[in-house]
């Protein structure tokens, strides 16, 4: 127990320190100074003028259009897989609905996988489709945040920056160098990085084992730094080749939290409101610690039904105990709980344990964090989602005390609130609407791997994960059917762009307004009180929206488990 | 809302979008992974190829990937849910523990009857195999399937309960077996991260090198008790 608390404290301290360093660096990347030679060459190739800035709509359109072309390119390469190089194992091309789902999944930073990496992708596709889309998908999120923050920091301005410049600089100065260094650390720890596809060995008992290898480390590093989450292997970061040691597990966790946490600091730095950045960081942290404690407690307590059968789940000097079904021994309960909370909080979707086999309350945390979608959140979009709740909080507080709401010196008016509400409502509508549709659509229940309330949780999890652009799954669920590939693909696109675009519009609208000086009537937003108000609003809005669905899934499952009811 | 005019669409939006897709595919999708291959193969050639253990020119497996052990003179790995294509029917799969060609887990929830009956039979078998009394609590890692189906480790508690069986089947003394197990216990990283554990493959290789089994090798059979 003491070790666990020390471990959590060390991880959170490391995360905070790295967030400050990275936050400062990101602010420098976004505050355009001089451009490097590679950057200038890139602008020339793209044919753009780096000094021209764009309005929010122009910026958003460039993001949408580039993402659309990249998604199409990824789709084409997946369909042409058999014609492309490095396909030693003669893997067939993906079907149209599966290739649509995969391309949509990776461009939206979701990384939902309706396929198994080992049997569905060649080494070429793992690099030129998956690794490529991981880079551009996550960079698009960060760039959206850059435009968003720039918009909020300006006064009476029309432009929020140049999308192509932000995109190029973020790729060259942040994503590529970080991923390269991290990939080398990963190879040192045992993650393969080769152009070979497999190696055959003969085991001690004389059987043949076909080890699948490939360019794993280079994918693994961007997968976590970019809060992407799609695995090289079917079992993702639980696979020893994706996550061989407790050290790689720690690096994965820190990588996932790095940019979402750092952006709060960048925000404070770009708006010259350092305290405001820390208040946002604190909001993330309070929610994260609460959810982490719940996961750890539930998983370490374990499954009473297993104890009844003679399995020893207790902690002692010789074992870590807990609910180990679907978990890897090298990580145990504490490191797994950290990973589960991080990956669903920072909407990465990489998994080092099978979430389908978590205890009901452990599964509840995973679901709830994706439903709230702002416990750190994905690269860029986490901060955007949090600010949307902050604006909502200012609005509620303003209503309660009868003052016109202001946020960071800008008047919040009907237009901003409408846009925020569009985003706040699109998310649950997408999650719950599609889940409801799937429960009544003919044939969908054949995809379930579990019966009873857990089966419903599998469906709910799939659409929550898709909409929140998380990508993790209750993986017993068979998602590779035309119905699920199409609807989950749509959920990913709607979930991504119906939160990102309205909030970019808010930033554009706020940039155009004059910055007012604080008056006695202004609600201070850089205080601990405001932090708790935001946490409260997030939990109330999320709770009111999603509790009924959670009650039908994990909550009732927990009660049934305690009473010994099985399915 | 000020959407860009048609004249601006091509030079500022569409043309850069087309070029950016191809350019960044080449840089992040090919150049970067290939450079990493080059660097990895130069700096850490053993790890980059999958940490394959070689003895006398024979490849015995990867140090990171678990193997299926059924013989009484070996320590046994955790239950694995990996499968392979049925040789008699290409459309269905059969159990094939520790198949690294397709990692897999049970993905069964805590109230699943199927999970509970598997655990029940694993507990019974474990007790029988290791000659334990009917009320011995069995370490949870020995009766639950891992996430990857390739977990190379077991807990110390699990190893000590199996040690007696291995000792008898190899004619070792109590001190010898405990010494080998102890030598292969891996502590937490920096005393903080991960769990204390034992790599089953490396432990069994060490046993094979130092202590030959005393019993004649029984004929190898597909033992699919993990289902």
JSON list of C-alpha atoms in Angstrom, two decimals, chain A residues 100-288:
[
{"chain": "A", "resi": 100, "resn": "UNK", "atom": "CA", "xyz": [-13.16, 3.28, -43.76]},
{"chain": "A", "resi": 101, "resn": "UNK", "atom": "CA", "xyz": [-13.37, 2.50, -40.06]},
{"chain": "A", "resi": 102, "resn": "UNK", "atom": "CA", "xyz": [-9.59, 2.24, -39.69]},
{"chain": "A", "resi": 103, "resn": "UNK", "atom": "CA", "xyz": [-8.85, 5.44, -41.61]},
{"chain": "A", "resi": 104, "resn": "UNK", "atom": "CA", "xyz": [-11.57, 7.40, -39.76]},
{"chain": "A", "resi": 105, "resn": "UNK", "atom": "CA", "xyz": [-10.32, 5.98, -36.51]},
{"chain": "A", "resi": 106, "resn": "UNK", "atom": "CA", "xyz": [-6.71, 7.00, -36.92]},
{"chain": "A", "resi": 107, "resn": "UNK", "atom": "CA", "xyz": [-7.24, 10.45, -38.46]},
{"chain": "A", "resi": 108, "resn": "UNK", "atom": "CA", "xyz": [-9.57, 11.41, -35.59]},
{"chain": "A", "resi": 109, "resn": "UNK", "atom": "CA", "xyz": [-6.98, 10.34, -33.01]},
{"chain": "A", "resi": 110, "resn": "UNK", "atom": "CA", "xyz": [-9.36, 7.59, -31.85]},
{"chain": "A", "resi": 111, "resn": "UNK", "atom": "CA", "xyz": [-7.42, 4.51, -32.87]},
{"chain": "A", "resi": 112, "resn": "UNK", "atom": "CA", "xyz": [-10.36, 2.19, -32.43]},
{"chain": "A", "resi": 113, "resn": "UNK", "atom": "CA", "xyz": [-9.30, -1.08, -34.04]},
{"chain": "A", "resi": 114, "resn": "UNK", "atom": "CA", "xyz": [-11.88, -3.40, -35.53]},
{"chain": "A", "resi": 115, "resn": "UNK", "atom": "CA", "xyz": [-9.00, -5.58, -36.78]},
{"chain": "A", "resi": 116, "resn": "UNK", "atom": "CA", "xyz": [-6.04, -7.46, -35.27]},
{"chain": "A", "resi": 117, "resn": "UNK", "atom": "CA", "xyz": [-2.68, -5.91, -36.16]},
{"chain": "A", "resi": 118, "resn": "UNK", "atom": "CA", "xyz": [-0.86, -9.23, -36.49]},
{"chain": "A", "resi": 119, "resn": "UNK", "atom": "CA", "xyz": [-3.19, -10.62, -39.15]},
{"chain": "A", "resi": 120, "resn": "UNK", "atom": "CA", "xyz": [-4.59, -7.54, -40.86]},
{"chain": "A", "resi": 121, "resn": "UNK", "atom": "CA", "xyz": [-1.73, -5.12, -41.54]},
{"chain": "A", "resi": 122, "resn": "UNK", "atom": "CA", "xyz": [1.56, -5.46, -43.39]},
{"chain": "A", "resi": 123, "resn": "UNK", "atom": "CA", "xyz": [4.71, -3.84, -42.07]},
{"chain": "A", "resi": 124, "resn": "UNK", "atom": "CA", "xyz": [4.26, -1.16, -44.76]},
{"chain": "A", "resi": 125, "resn": "UNK", "atom": "CA", "xyz": [0.73, -0.35, -43.58]},
{"chain": "A", "resi": 126, "resn": "UNK", "atom": "CA", "xyz": [1.86, -0.23, -39.94]},
{"chain": "A", "resi": 127, "resn": "UNK", "atom": "CA", "xyz": [4.30, 2.51, -40.98]},
{"chain": "A", "resi": 128, "resn": "UNK", "atom": "CA", "xyz": [2.84, 4.39, -43.93]},
{"chain": "A", "resi": 129, "resn": "UNK", "atom": "CA", "xyz": [-0.79, 4.27, -42.80]},
{"chain": "A", "resi": 130, "resn": "UNK", "atom": "CA", "xyz": [-0.92, 3.76, -39.06]},
{"chain": "A", "resi": 131, "resn": "UNK", "atom": "CA", "xyz": [2.22, 5.61, -37.92]},
{"chain": "A", "resi": 132, "resn": "UNK", "atom": "CA", "xyz": [1.54, 8.40, -40.46]},
{"chain": "A", "resi": 133, "resn": "UNK", "atom": "CA", "xyz": [-2.08, 8.90, -39.39]},
{"chain": "A", "resi": 134, "resn": "UNK", "atom": "CA", "xyz": [-1.05, 8.79, -35.74]},
{"chain": "A", "resi": 135, "resn": "UNK", "atom": "CA", "xyz": [1.30, 11.72, -36.34]},
{"chain": "A", "resi": 136, "resn": "UNK", "atom": "CA", "xyz": [-1.08, 13.88, -38.34]},
{"chain": "A", "resi": 137, "resn": "UNK", "atom": "CA", "xyz": [-4.17, 13.01, -36.27]},
{"chain": "A", "resi": 138, "resn": "UNK", "atom": "CA", "xyz": [-2.59, 14.01, -32.97]},
{"chain": "A", "resi": 139, "resn": "UNK", "atom": "CA", "xyz": [-0.80, 17.01, -34.46]},
{"chain": "A", "resi": 140, "resn": "UNK", "atom": "CA", "xyz": [-4.16, 18.27, -35.79]},
{"chain": "A", "resi": 141, "resn": "UNK", "atom": "CA", "xyz": [-5.52, 18.21, -32.23]},
{"chain": "A", "resi": 142, "resn": "UNK", "atom": "CA", "xyz": [-2.56, 20.15, -30.87]},
{"chain": "A", "resi": 143, "resn": "UNK", "atom": "CA", "xyz": [-2.76, 22.63, -33.72]},
{"chain": "A", "resi": 144, "resn": "UNK", "atom": "CA", "xyz": [-6.47, 23.17, -33.04]},
{"chain": "A", "resi": 145, "resn": "UNK", "atom": "CA", "xyz": [-5.54, 23.97, -29.45]},
{"chain": "A", "resi": 146, "resn": "UNK", "atom": "CA", "xyz": [-2.84, 26.36, -30.66]},
{"chain": "A", "resi": 147, "resn": "UNK", "atom": "CA", "xyz": [-5.35, 28.27, -32.80]},
{"chain": "A", "resi": 148, "resn": "UNK", "atom": "CA", "xyz": [-7.86, 28.16, -29.97]},
{"chain": "A", "resi": 149, "resn": "UNK", "atom": "CA", "xyz": [-5.43, 29.59, -27.41]},
{"chain": "A", "resi": 150, "resn": "UNK", "atom": "CA", "xyz": [-4.18, 32.24, -29.80]},
{"chain": "A", "resi": 151, "resn": "UNK", "atom": "CA", "xyz": [-7.78, 33.29, -30.45]},
{"chain": "A", "resi": 152, "resn": "UNK", "atom": "CA", "xyz": [-8.48, 33.59, -26.73]},
{"chain": "A", "resi": 153, "resn": "UNK", "atom": "CA", "xyz": [-5.34, 35.60, -26.14]},
{"chain": "A", "resi": 154, "resn": "UNK", "atom": "CA", "xyz": [-6.13, 38.25, -28.74]},
{"chain": "A", "resi": 155, "resn": "UNK", "atom": "CA", "xyz": [-8.22, 41.35, -28.57]},
{"chain": "A", "resi": 156, "resn": "UNK", "atom": "CA", "xyz": [-10.27, 42.82, -31.45]},
{"chain": "A", "resi": 157, "resn": "UNK", "atom": "CA", "xyz": [-8.52, 40.48, -33.87]},
{"chain": "A", "resi": 158, "resn": "UNK", "atom": "CA", "xyz": [-9.81, 38.60, -36.90]},
{"chain": "A", "resi": 159, "resn": "UNK", "atom": "CA", "xyz": [-7.06, 36.00, -37.32]},
{"chain": "A", "resi": 160, "resn": "UNK", "atom": "CA", "xyz": [-5.99, 33.10, -35.12]},
{"chain": "A", "resi": 161, "resn": "UNK", "atom": "CA", "xyz": [-2.81, 31.99, -36.92]},
{"chain": "A", "resi": 162, "resn": "UNK", "atom": "CA", "xyz": [-1.79, 29.99, -39.96]},
{"chain": "A", "resi": 163, "resn": "UNK", "atom": "CA", "xyz": [-2.85, 26.35, -39.84]},
{"chain": "A", "resi": 164, "resn": "UNK", "atom": "CA", "xyz": [-0.06, 25.08, -42.13]},
{"chain": "A", "resi": 165, "resn": "UNK", "atom": "CA", "xyz": [2.64, 26.85, -40.16]},
{"chain": "A", "resi": 166, "resn": "UNK", "atom": "CA", "xyz": [1.36, 25.51, -36.84]},
{"chain": "A", "resi": 167, "resn": "UNK", "atom": "CA", "xyz": [1.05, 22.03, -38.30]},
{"chain": "A", "resi": 168, "resn": "UNK", "atom": "CA", "xyz": [4.55, 21.99, -39.75]},
{"chain": "A", "resi": 169, "resn": "UNK", "atom": "CA", "xyz": [6.23, 23.44, -36.68]},
{"chain": "A", "resi": 170, "resn": "UNK", "atom": "CA", "xyz": [4.45, 21.09, -34.28]},
{"chain": "A", "resi": 171, "resn": "UNK", "atom": "CA", "xyz": [5.40, 18.08, -36.39]},
{"chain": "A", "resi": 172, "resn": "UNK", "atom": "CA", "xyz": [9.05, 19.05, -36.81]},
{"chain": "A", "resi": 173, "resn": "UNK", "atom": "CA", "xyz": [9.77, 20.58, -33.44]},
{"chain": "A", "resi": 174, "resn": "UNK", "atom": "CA", "xyz": [7.65, 18.44, -31.11]},
{"chain": "A", "resi": 175, "resn": "UNK", "atom": "CA", "xyz": [6.27, 15.18, -32.43]},
{"chain": "A", "resi": 176, "resn": "UNK", "atom": "CA", "xyz": [9.13, 13.87, -34.58]},
{"chain": "A", "resi": 177, "resn": "UNK", "atom": "CA", "xyz": [12.09, 14.50, -32.25]},
{"chain": "A", "resi": 178, "resn": "UNK", "atom": "CA", "xyz": [10.21, 13.33, -29.15]},
{"chain": "A", "resi": 179, "resn": "UNK", "atom": "CA", "xyz": [8.99, 10.18, -30.86]},
{"chain": "A", "resi": 180, "resn": "UNK", "atom": "CA", "xyz": [12.46, 9.35, -32.16]},
{"chain": "A", "resi": 181, "resn": "UNK", "atom": "CA", "xyz": [14.15, 9.65, -28.76]},
{"chain": "A", "resi": 182, "resn": "UNK", "atom": "CA", "xyz": [11.40, 7.71, -27.06]},
{"chain": "A", "resi": 183, "resn": "UNK", "atom": "CA", "xyz": [11.55, 4.99, -29.73]},
{"chain": "A", "resi": 184, "resn": "UNK", "atom": "CA", "xyz": [15.25, 4.47, -29.01]},
{"chain": "A", "resi": 185, "resn": "UNK", "atom": "CA", "xyz": [14.53, 4.12, -25.29]},
{"chain": "A", "resi": 186, "resn": "UNK", "atom": "CA", "xyz": [11.84, 1.61, -26.16]},
{"chain": "A", "resi": 187, "resn": "UNK", "atom": "CA", "xyz": [14.15, -0.48, -28.36]},
{"chain": "A", "resi": 188, "resn": "UNK", "atom": "CA", "xyz": [16.73, -0.51, -25.57]},
{"chain": "A", "resi": 189, "resn": "UNK", "atom": "CA", "xyz": [14.02, -1.92, -23.28]},
{"chain": "A", "resi": 190, "resn": "UNK", "atom": "CA", "xyz": [13.13, -4.65, -25.77]},
{"chain": "A", "resi": 191, "resn": "UNK", "atom": "CA", "xyz": [10.50, -3.32, -28.18]},
{"chain": "A", "resi": 192, "resn": "UNK", "atom": "CA", "xyz": [11.36, -4.65, -31.67]},
{"chain": "A", "resi": 193, "resn": "UNK", "atom": "CA", "xyz": [12.20, -2.33, -34.56]},
{"chain": "A", "resi": 194, "resn": "UNK", "atom": "CA", "xyz": [12.91, -4.23, -37.75]},
{"chain": "A", "resi": 195, "resn": "UNK", "atom": "CA", "xyz": [11.73, -4.63, -41.32]},
{"chain": "A", "resi": 196, "resn": "UNK", "atom": "CA", "xyz": [11.35, -8.38, -40.80]},
{"chain": "A", "resi": 197, "resn": "UNK", "atom": "CA", "xyz": [7.79, -9.56, -40.25]},
{"chain": "A", "resi": 198, "resn": "UNK", "atom": "CA", "xyz": [8.31, -12.65, -38.15]},
{"chain": "A", "resi": 199, "resn": "UNK", "atom": "CA", "xyz": [10.83, -15.02, -36.59]},
{"chain": "A", "resi": 200, "resn": "UNK", "atom": "CA", "xyz": [10.20, -18.71, -35.93]},
{"chain": "A", "resi": 201, "resn": "UNK", "atom": "CA", "xyz": [11.67, -20.29, -32.81]},
{"chain": "A", "resi": 202, "resn": "UNK", "atom": "CA", "xyz": [11.30, -23.75, -31.30]},
{"chain": "A", "resi": 203, "resn": "UNK", "atom": "CA", "xyz": [10.23, -23.78, -27.67]},
{"chain": "A", "resi": 204, "resn": "UNK", "atom": "CA", "xyz": [11.76, -25.79, -24.82]},
{"chain": "A", "resi": 205, "resn": "UNK", "atom": "CA", "xyz": [9.02, -28.38, -25.24]},
{"chain": "A", "resi": 206, "resn": "UNK", "atom": "CA", "xyz": [9.69, -28.59, -28.97]},
{"chain": "A", "resi": 207, "resn": "UNK", "atom": "CA", "xyz": [6.72, -26.64, -30.34]},
{"chain": "A", "resi": 208, "resn": "UNK", "atom": "CA", "xyz": [7.12, -23.95, -33.00]},
{"chain": "A", "resi": 209, "resn": "UNK", "atom": "CA", "xyz": [6.39, -20.34, -32.08]},
{"chain": "A", "resi": 210, "resn": "UNK", "atom": "CA", "xyz": [5.99, -17.69, -34.75]},
{"chain": "A", "resi": 211, "resn": "UNK", "atom": "CA", "xyz": [7.00, -14.35, -33.25]},
{"chain": "A", "resi": 212, "resn": "UNK", "atom": "CA", "xyz": [5.49, -11.38, -35.07]},
{"chain": "A", "resi": 213, "resn": "UNK", "atom": "CA", "xyz": [7.87, -8.41, -35.18]},
{"chain": "A", "resi": 214, "resn": "UNK", "atom": "CA", "xyz": [8.15, -5.22, -37.22]},
{"chain": "A", "resi": 215, "resn": "UNK", "atom": "CA", "xyz": [8.59, -1.47, -36.82]},
{"chain": "A", "resi": 216, "resn": "UNK", "atom": "CA", "xyz": [6.97, -1.56, -33.38]},
{"chain": "A", "resi": 217, "resn": "UNK", "atom": "CA", "xyz": [9.02, 0.96, -31.39]},
{"chain": "A", "resi": 218, "resn": "UNK", "atom": "CA", "xyz": [8.55, 3.83, -33.86]},
{"chain": "A", "resi": 219, "resn": "UNK", "atom": "CA", "xyz": [4.78, 3.24, -33.72]},
{"chain": "A", "resi": 220, "resn": "UNK", "atom": "CA", "xyz": [4.70, 2.80, -29.97]},
{"chain": "A", "resi": 221, "resn": "UNK", "atom": "CA", "xyz": [6.32, 6.15, -29.20]},
{"chain": "A", "resi": 222, "resn": "UNK", "atom": "CA", "xyz": [4.00, 8.33, -31.30]},
{"chain": "A", "resi": 223, "resn": "UNK", "atom": "CA", "xyz": [1.08, 6.17, -30.16]},
{"chain": "A", "resi": 224, "resn": "UNK", "atom": "CA", "xyz": [1.47, 7.44, -26.60]},
{"chain": "A", "resi": 225, "resn": "UNK", "atom": "CA", "xyz": [2.94, 10.91, -27.17]},
{"chain": "A", "resi": 226, "resn": "UNK", "atom": "CA", "xyz": [0.12, 11.56, -29.62]},
{"chain": "A", "resi": 227, "resn": "UNK", "atom": "CA", "xyz": [-2.55, 10.08, -27.28]},
{"chain": "A", "resi": 228, "resn": "UNK", "atom": "CA", "xyz": [-3.41, 7.82, -30.22]},
{"chain": "A", "resi": 229, "resn": "UNK", "atom": "CA", "xyz": [-3.58, 4.35, -28.73]},
{"chain": "A", "resi": 230, "resn": "UNK", "atom": "CA", "xyz": [-3.82, 1.90, -31.63]},
{"chain": "A", "resi": 231, "resn": "UNK", "atom": "CA", "xyz": [-1.64, -1.13, -31.05]},
{"chain": "A", "resi": 232, "resn": "UNK", "atom": "CA", "xyz": [0.77, -2.86, -33.40]},
{"chain": "A", "resi": 233, "resn": "UNK", "atom": "CA", "xyz": [-0.53, -6.11, -31.90]},
{"chain": "A", "resi": 234, "resn": "UNK", "atom": "CA", "xyz": [-4.06, -7.17, -31.16]},
{"chain": "A", "resi": 235, "resn": "UNK", "atom": "CA", "xyz": [-3.53, -7.04, -27.41]},
{"chain": "A", "resi": 236, "resn": "UNK", "atom": "CA", "xyz": [-1.94, -3.60, -27.63]},
{"chain": "A", "resi": 237, "resn": "UNK", "atom": "CA", "xyz": [0.31, -2.44, -24.78]},
{"chain": "A", "resi": 238, "resn": "UNK", "atom": "CA", "xyz": [-0.39, -5.64, -22.86]},
{"chain": "A", "resi": 239, "resn": "UNK", "atom": "CA", "xyz": [1.73, -7.48, -25.45]},
{"chain": "A", "resi": 240, "resn": "UNK", "atom": "CA", "xyz": [5.28, -7.97, -24.16]},
{"chain": "A", "resi": 241, "resn": "UNK", "atom": "CA", "xyz": [6.68, -6.59, -27.43]},
{"chain": "A", "resi": 242, "resn": "UNK", "atom": "CA", "xyz": [4.73, -3.35, -26.99]},
{"chain": "A", "resi": 243, "resn": "UNK", "atom": "CA", "xyz": [5.30, -2.98, -23.28]},
{"chain": "A", "resi": 244, "resn": "UNK", "atom": "CA", "xyz": [8.08, -5.30, -22.09]},
{"chain": "A", "resi": 245, "resn": "UNK", "atom": "CA", "xyz": [8.99, -3.81, -18.71]},
{"chain": "A", "resi": 246, "resn": "UNK", "atom": "CA", "xyz": [7.61, -1.71, -15.86]},
{"chain": "A", "resi": 247, "resn": "UNK", "atom": "CA", "xyz": [9.86, 1.07, -17.15]},
{"chain": "A", "resi": 248, "resn": "UNK", "atom": "CA", "xyz": [8.24, 1.11, -20.61]},
{"chain": "A", "resi": 249, "resn": "UNK", "atom": "CA", "xyz": [4.88, 1.08, -18.82]},
{"chain": "A", "resi": 250, "resn": "UNK", "atom": "CA", "xyz": [5.92, 4.18, -16.88]},
{"chain": "A", "resi": 251, "resn": "UNK", "atom": "CA", "xyz": [7.19, 5.88, -20.05]},
{"chain": "A", "resi": 252, "resn": "UNK", "atom": "CA", "xyz": [3.90, 5.09, -21.80]},
{"chain": "A", "resi": 253, "resn": "UNK", "atom": "CA", "xyz": [1.95, 6.70, -18.95]},
{"chain": "A", "resi": 254, "resn": "UNK", "atom": "CA", "xyz": [4.15, 9.81, -18.83]},
{"chain": "A", "resi": 255, "resn": "UNK", "atom": "CA", "xyz": [4.01, 10.14, -22.63]},
{"chain": "A", "resi": 256, "resn": "UNK", "atom": "CA", "xyz": [0.22, 10.01, -22.65]},
{"chain": "A", "resi": 257, "resn": "UNK", "atom": "CA", "xyz": [-0.09, 12.71, -19.99]},
{"chain": "A", "resi": 258, "resn": "UNK", "atom": "CA", "xyz": [2.73, 14.87, -21.33]},
{"chain": "A", "resi": 259, "resn": "UNK", "atom": "CA", "xyz": [1.04, 17.08, -23.91]},
{"chain": "A", "resi": 260, "resn": "UNK", "atom": "CA", "xyz": [-2.49, 17.27, -22.42]},
{"chain": "A", "resi": 261, "resn": "UNK", "atom": "CA", "xyz": [-0.97, 18.35, -19.09]},
{"chain": "A", "resi": 262, "resn": "UNK", "atom": "CA", "xyz": [1.59, 20.66, -20.69]},
{"chain": "A", "resi": 263, "resn": "UNK", "atom": "CA", "xyz": [-1.04, 22.53, -22.68]},
{"chain": "A", "resi": 264, "resn": "UNK", "atom": "CA", "xyz": [-2.54, 23.92, -19.46]},
{"chain": "A", "resi": 265, "resn": "UNK", "atom": "CA", "xyz": [0.83, 25.53, -18.78]},
{"chain": "A", "resi": 266, "resn": "UNK", "atom": "CA", "xyz": [1.11, 26.69, -22.40]},
{"chain": "A", "resi": 267, "resn": "UNK", "atom": "CA", "xyz": [-2.35, 28.22, -22.06]},
{"chain": "A", "resi": 268, "resn": "UNK", "atom": "CA", "xyz": [-1.35, 30.16, -18.95]},
{"chain": "A", "resi": 269, "resn": "UNK", "atom": "CA", "xyz": [1.83, 31.23, -20.64]},
{"chain": "A", "resi": 270, "resn": "UNK", "atom": "CA", "xyz": [0.26, 32.36, -23.92]},
{"chain": "A", "resi": 271, "resn": "UNK", "atom": "CA", "xyz": [-2.49, 34.31, -22.18]},
{"chain": "A", "resi": 272, "resn": "UNK", "atom": "CA", "xyz": [-0.04, 35.72, -19.61]},
{"chain": "A", "resi": 273, "resn": "UNK", "atom": "CA", "xyz": [-2.28, 34.21, -16.95]},
{"chain": "A", "resi": 274, "resn": "UNK", "atom": "CA", "xyz": [-0.05, 31.60, -15.32]},
{"chain": "A", "resi": 275, "resn": "UNK", "atom": "CA", "xyz": [-2.43, 31.07, -12.41]},
{"chain": "A", "resi": 276, "resn": "UNK", "atom": "CA", "xyz": [-5.28, 30.28, -14.80]},
{"chain": "A", "resi": 277, "resn": "UNK", "atom": "CA", "xyz": [-3.14, 27.54, -16.36]},
{"chain": "A", "resi": 278, "resn": "UNK", "atom": "CA", "xyz": [-2.52, 26.01, -12.94]},
{"chain": "A", "resi": 279, "resn": "UNK", "atom": "CA", "xyz": [-6.24, 26.14, -12.11]},
{"chain": "A", "resi": 280, "resn": "UNK", "atom": "CA", "xyz": [-6.94, 24.11, -15.26]},
{"chain": "A", "resi": 281, "resn": "UNK", "atom": "CA", "xyz": [-4.13, 21.71, -14.41]},
{"chain": "A", "resi": 282, "resn": "UNK", "atom": "CA", "xyz": [-5.57, 21.34, -10.91]},
{"chain": "A", "resi": 283, "resn": "UNK", "atom": "CA", "xyz": [-9.01, 20.58, -12.31]},
{"chain": "A", "resi": 284, "resn": "UNK", "atom": "CA", "xyz": [-7.56, 17.76, -14.37]},
{"chain": "A", "resi": 285, "resn": "UNK", "atom": "CA", "xyz": [-5.56, 16.48, -11.45]},
{"chain": "A", "resi": 286, "resn": "UNK", "atom": "CA", "xyz": [-8.41, 16.44, -8.91]},
{"chain": "A", "resi": 287, "resn": "UNK", "atom": "CA", "xyz": [-10.59, 14.38, -11.26]},
{"chain": "A", "resi": 288, "resn": "UNK", "atom": "CA", "xyz": [-7.67, 12.10, -12.17]}
]
